[in-house]
Tab-separated table of C-alpha atoms and ligand atoms in Angstrom:
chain	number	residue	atom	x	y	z
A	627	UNK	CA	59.841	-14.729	-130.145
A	628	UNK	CA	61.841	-17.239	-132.003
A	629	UNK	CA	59.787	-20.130	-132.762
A	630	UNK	CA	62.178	-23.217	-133.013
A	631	UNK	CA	61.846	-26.655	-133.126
A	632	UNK	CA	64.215	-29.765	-133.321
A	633	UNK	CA	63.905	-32.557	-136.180
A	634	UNK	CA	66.017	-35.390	-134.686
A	635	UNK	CA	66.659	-38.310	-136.113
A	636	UNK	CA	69.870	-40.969	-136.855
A	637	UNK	CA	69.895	-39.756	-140.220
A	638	UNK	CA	72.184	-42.809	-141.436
A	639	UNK	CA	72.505	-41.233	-144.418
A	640	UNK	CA	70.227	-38.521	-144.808
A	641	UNK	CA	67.601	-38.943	-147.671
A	642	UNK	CA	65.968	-36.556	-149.808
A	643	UNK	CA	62.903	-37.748	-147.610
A	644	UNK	CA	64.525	-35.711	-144.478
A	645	UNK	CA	65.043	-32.781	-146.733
A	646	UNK	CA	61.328	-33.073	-147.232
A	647	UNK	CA	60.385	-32.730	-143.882
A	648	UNK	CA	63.339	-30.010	-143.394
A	649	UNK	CA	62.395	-27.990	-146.247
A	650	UNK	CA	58.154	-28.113	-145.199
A	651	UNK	CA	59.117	-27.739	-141.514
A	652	UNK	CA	60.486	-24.707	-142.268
A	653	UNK	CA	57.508	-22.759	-143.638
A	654	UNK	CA	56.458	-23.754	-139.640
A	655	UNK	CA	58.620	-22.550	-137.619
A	656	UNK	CA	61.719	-19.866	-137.620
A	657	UNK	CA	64.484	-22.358	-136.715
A	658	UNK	CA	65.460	-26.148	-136.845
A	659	UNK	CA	67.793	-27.654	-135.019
A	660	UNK	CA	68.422	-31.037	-137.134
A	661	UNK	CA	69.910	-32.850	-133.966
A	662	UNK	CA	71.728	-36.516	-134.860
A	663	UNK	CA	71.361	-38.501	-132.217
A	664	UNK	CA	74.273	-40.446	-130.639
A	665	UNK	CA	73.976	-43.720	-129.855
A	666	UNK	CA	76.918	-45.487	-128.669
A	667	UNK	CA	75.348	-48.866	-129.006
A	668	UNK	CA	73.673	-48.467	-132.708
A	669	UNK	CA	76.934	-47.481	-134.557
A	670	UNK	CA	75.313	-47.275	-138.578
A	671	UNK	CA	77.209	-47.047	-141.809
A	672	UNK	CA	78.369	-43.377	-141.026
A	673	UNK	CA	80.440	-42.494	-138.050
A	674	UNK	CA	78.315	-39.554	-136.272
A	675	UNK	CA	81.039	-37.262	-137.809
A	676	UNK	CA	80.460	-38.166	-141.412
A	677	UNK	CA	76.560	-37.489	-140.666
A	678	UNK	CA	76.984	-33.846	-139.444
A	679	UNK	CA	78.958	-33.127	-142.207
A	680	UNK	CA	76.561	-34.231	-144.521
A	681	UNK	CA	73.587	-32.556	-143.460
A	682	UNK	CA	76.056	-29.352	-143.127
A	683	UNK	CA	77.199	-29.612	-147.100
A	684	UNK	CA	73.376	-30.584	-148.260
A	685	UNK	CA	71.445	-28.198	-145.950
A	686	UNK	CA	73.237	-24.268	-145.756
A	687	UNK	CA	70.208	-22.487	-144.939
A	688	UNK	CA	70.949	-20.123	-142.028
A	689	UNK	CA	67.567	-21.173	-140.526
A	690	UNK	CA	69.209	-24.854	-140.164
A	691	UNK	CA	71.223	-25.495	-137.396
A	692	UNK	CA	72.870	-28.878	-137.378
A	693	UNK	CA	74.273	-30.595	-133.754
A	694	UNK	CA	73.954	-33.865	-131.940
A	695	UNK	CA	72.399	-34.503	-129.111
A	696	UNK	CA	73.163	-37.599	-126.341
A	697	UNK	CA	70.706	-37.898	-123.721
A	698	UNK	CA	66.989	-37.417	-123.399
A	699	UNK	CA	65.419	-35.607	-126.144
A	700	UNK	CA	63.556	-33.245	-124.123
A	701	UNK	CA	66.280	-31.989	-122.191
A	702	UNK	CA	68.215	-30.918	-124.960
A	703	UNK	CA	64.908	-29.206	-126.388
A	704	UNK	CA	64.825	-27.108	-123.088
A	705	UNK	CA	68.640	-26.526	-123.196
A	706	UNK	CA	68.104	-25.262	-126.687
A	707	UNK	CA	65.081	-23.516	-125.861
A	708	UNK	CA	62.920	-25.494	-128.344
A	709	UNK	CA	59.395	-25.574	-128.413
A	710	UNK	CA	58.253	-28.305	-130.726
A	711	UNK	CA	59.270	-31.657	-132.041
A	712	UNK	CA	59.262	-32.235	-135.559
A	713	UNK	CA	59.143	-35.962	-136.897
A	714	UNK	CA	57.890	-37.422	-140.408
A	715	UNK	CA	55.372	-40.198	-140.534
A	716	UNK	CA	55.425	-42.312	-144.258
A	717	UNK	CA	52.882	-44.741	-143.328
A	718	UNK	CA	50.582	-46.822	-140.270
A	719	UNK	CA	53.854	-48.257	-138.943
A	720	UNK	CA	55.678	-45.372	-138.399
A	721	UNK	CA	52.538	-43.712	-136.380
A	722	UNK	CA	53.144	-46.857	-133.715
A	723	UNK	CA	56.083	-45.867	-132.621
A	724	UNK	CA	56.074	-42.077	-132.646
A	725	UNK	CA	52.984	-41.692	-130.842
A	726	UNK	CA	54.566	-43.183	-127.931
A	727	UNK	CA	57.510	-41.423	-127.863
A	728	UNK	CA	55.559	-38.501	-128.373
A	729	UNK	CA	53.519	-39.052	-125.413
A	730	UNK	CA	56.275	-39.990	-123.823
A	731	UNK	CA	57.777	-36.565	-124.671
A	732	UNK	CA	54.534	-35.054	-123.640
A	733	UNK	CA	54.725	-36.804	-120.235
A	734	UNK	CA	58.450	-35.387	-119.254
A	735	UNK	CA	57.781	-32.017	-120.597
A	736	UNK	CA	54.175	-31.277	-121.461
A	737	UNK	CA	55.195	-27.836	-122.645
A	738	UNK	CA	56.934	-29.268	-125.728
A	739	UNK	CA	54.668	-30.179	-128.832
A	740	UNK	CA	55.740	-32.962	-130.852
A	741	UNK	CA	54.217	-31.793	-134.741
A	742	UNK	CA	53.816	-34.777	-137.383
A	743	UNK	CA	54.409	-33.567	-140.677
A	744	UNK	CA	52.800	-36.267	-143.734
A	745	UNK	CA	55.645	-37.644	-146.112
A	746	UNK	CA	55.932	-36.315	-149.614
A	747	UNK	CA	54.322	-39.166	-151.750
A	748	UNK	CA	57.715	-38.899	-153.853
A	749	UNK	CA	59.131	-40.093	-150.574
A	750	UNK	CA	57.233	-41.871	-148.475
A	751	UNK	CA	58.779	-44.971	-149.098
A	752	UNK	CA	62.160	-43.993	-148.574
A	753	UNK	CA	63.807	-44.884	-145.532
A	754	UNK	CA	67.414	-44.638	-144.689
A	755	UNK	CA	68.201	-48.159	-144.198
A	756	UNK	CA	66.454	-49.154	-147.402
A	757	UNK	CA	68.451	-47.195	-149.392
A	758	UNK	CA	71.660	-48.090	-147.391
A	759	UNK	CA	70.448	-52.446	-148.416
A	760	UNK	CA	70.055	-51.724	-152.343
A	761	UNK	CA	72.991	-49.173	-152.748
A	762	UNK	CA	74.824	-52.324	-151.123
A	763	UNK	CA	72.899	-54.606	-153.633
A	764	UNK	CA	74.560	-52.419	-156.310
A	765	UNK	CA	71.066	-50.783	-157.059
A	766	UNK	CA	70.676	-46.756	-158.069
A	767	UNK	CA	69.839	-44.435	-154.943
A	768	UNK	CA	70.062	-41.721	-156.947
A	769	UNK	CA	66.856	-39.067	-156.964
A	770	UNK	CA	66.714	-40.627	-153.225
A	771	UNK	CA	69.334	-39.454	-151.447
A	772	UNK	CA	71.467	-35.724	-152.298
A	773	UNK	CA	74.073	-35.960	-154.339
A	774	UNK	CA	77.021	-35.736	-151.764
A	775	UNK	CA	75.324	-38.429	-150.197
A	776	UNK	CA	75.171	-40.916	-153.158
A	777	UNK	CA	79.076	-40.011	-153.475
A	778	UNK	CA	80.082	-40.969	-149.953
A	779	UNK	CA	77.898	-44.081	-150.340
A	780	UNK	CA	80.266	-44.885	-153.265
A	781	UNK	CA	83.375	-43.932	-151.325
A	782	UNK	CA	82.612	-46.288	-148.411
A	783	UNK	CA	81.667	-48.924	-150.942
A	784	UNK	CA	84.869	-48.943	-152.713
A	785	UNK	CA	86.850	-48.904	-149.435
A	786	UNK	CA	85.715	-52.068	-148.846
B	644	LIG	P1	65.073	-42.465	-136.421
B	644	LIG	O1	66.188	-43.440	-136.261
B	644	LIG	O2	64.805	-41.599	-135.246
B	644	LIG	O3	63.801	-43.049	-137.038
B	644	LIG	P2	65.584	-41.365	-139.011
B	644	LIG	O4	66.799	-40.631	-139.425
B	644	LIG	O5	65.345	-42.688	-139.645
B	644	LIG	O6	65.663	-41.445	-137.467
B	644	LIG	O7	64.301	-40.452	-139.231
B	644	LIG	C1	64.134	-39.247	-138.560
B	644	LIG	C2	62.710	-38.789	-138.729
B	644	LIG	O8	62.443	-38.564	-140.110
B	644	LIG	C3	61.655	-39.797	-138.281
B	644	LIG	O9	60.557	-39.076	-137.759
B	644	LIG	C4	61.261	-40.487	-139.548
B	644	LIG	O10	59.940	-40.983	-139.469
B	644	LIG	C5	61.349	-39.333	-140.531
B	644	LIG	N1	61.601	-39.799	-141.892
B	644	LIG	C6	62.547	-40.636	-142.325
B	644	LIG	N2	62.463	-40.826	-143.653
B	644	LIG	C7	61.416	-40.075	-144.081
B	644	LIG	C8	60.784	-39.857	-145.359
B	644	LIG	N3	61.203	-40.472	-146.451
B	644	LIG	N4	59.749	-39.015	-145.405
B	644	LIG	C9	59.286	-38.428	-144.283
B	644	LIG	N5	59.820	-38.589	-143.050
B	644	LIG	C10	60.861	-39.411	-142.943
């Protein structure tokens, strides 16, 4: 049996920190499904487009898929016949908030397991809008972010 999970996330831009947790989350399970999550409401820096394409050009591994997903989380883990949850935790705060969305999770579909993975210490203070507010600063994201990334940042930032 395949064991897949699904690492969602907004991933406005994604961060060498998410490749982190991609790469690590791996050696756990057979397949990911990195799964962007639409949200009509929070609109980010990168139209939802712009992020899929991202993650396609910075992550080719045939173990990777890469979709979007509307909706509660849990129902597109049983459409996509997930089993587990992956999210990264980089310090106290983040542990707040995921543990009640995991037991959320738990609660509408106890037979999905929501796995924590730790932060690489080269990471664990990188967050995506952090490095969005100094690469608007002028400041260097690079080392932080893959390099496609850093070049779309620029793009956008000369557009405006
Ligand atoms: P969300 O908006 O759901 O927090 P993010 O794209 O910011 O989405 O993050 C997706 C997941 O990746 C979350 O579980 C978050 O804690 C984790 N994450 C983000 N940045 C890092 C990092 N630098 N190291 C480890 N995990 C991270």
């Amino acid at each position: 049996m395949t064991r897949r999970a699904i690492y969602p996330g907004s991933f406005d831009p994604l961060t060498n920190g998410h490749l982190d947790i991609i790469e690590r989350g791996l050696k756990l399970f057979d397949e990911l499904i990195v799964a962007v999550l639409v949200n009509q409401e929070k609109k980010g820096l990168f139209p939802f487009d712009e992020r899929l394409t991202m993650l396609r050009e910075a992550i080719p591994s045939p173990q990777v898929r890469i979709d979007q997903f509307q909706g509660l989380l849990v129902d597109y883990a049983q459409k996509t016949q997930a089993t587990a949850i992956v999210r990264g935790i980089r310090a106290i705060s983040d542990y707040e908030y995921e543990l009640q969305m995991a037991l959320m999770n738990r609660r509408l579909a106890p037979h999905i397991e929501t796995v924590f993975l730790m932060a690489g210490e080269a990471y664990s203070y990188v967050s995506s809008r952090l490095v969005k507010e100094v690469f608007q600063l002028g400041g260097s994201i690079t080392g932080l972010v893959p390099p496609i990334v850093e070049e779309r940042m620029r793009q956008k930032l000369d557009k405006k």
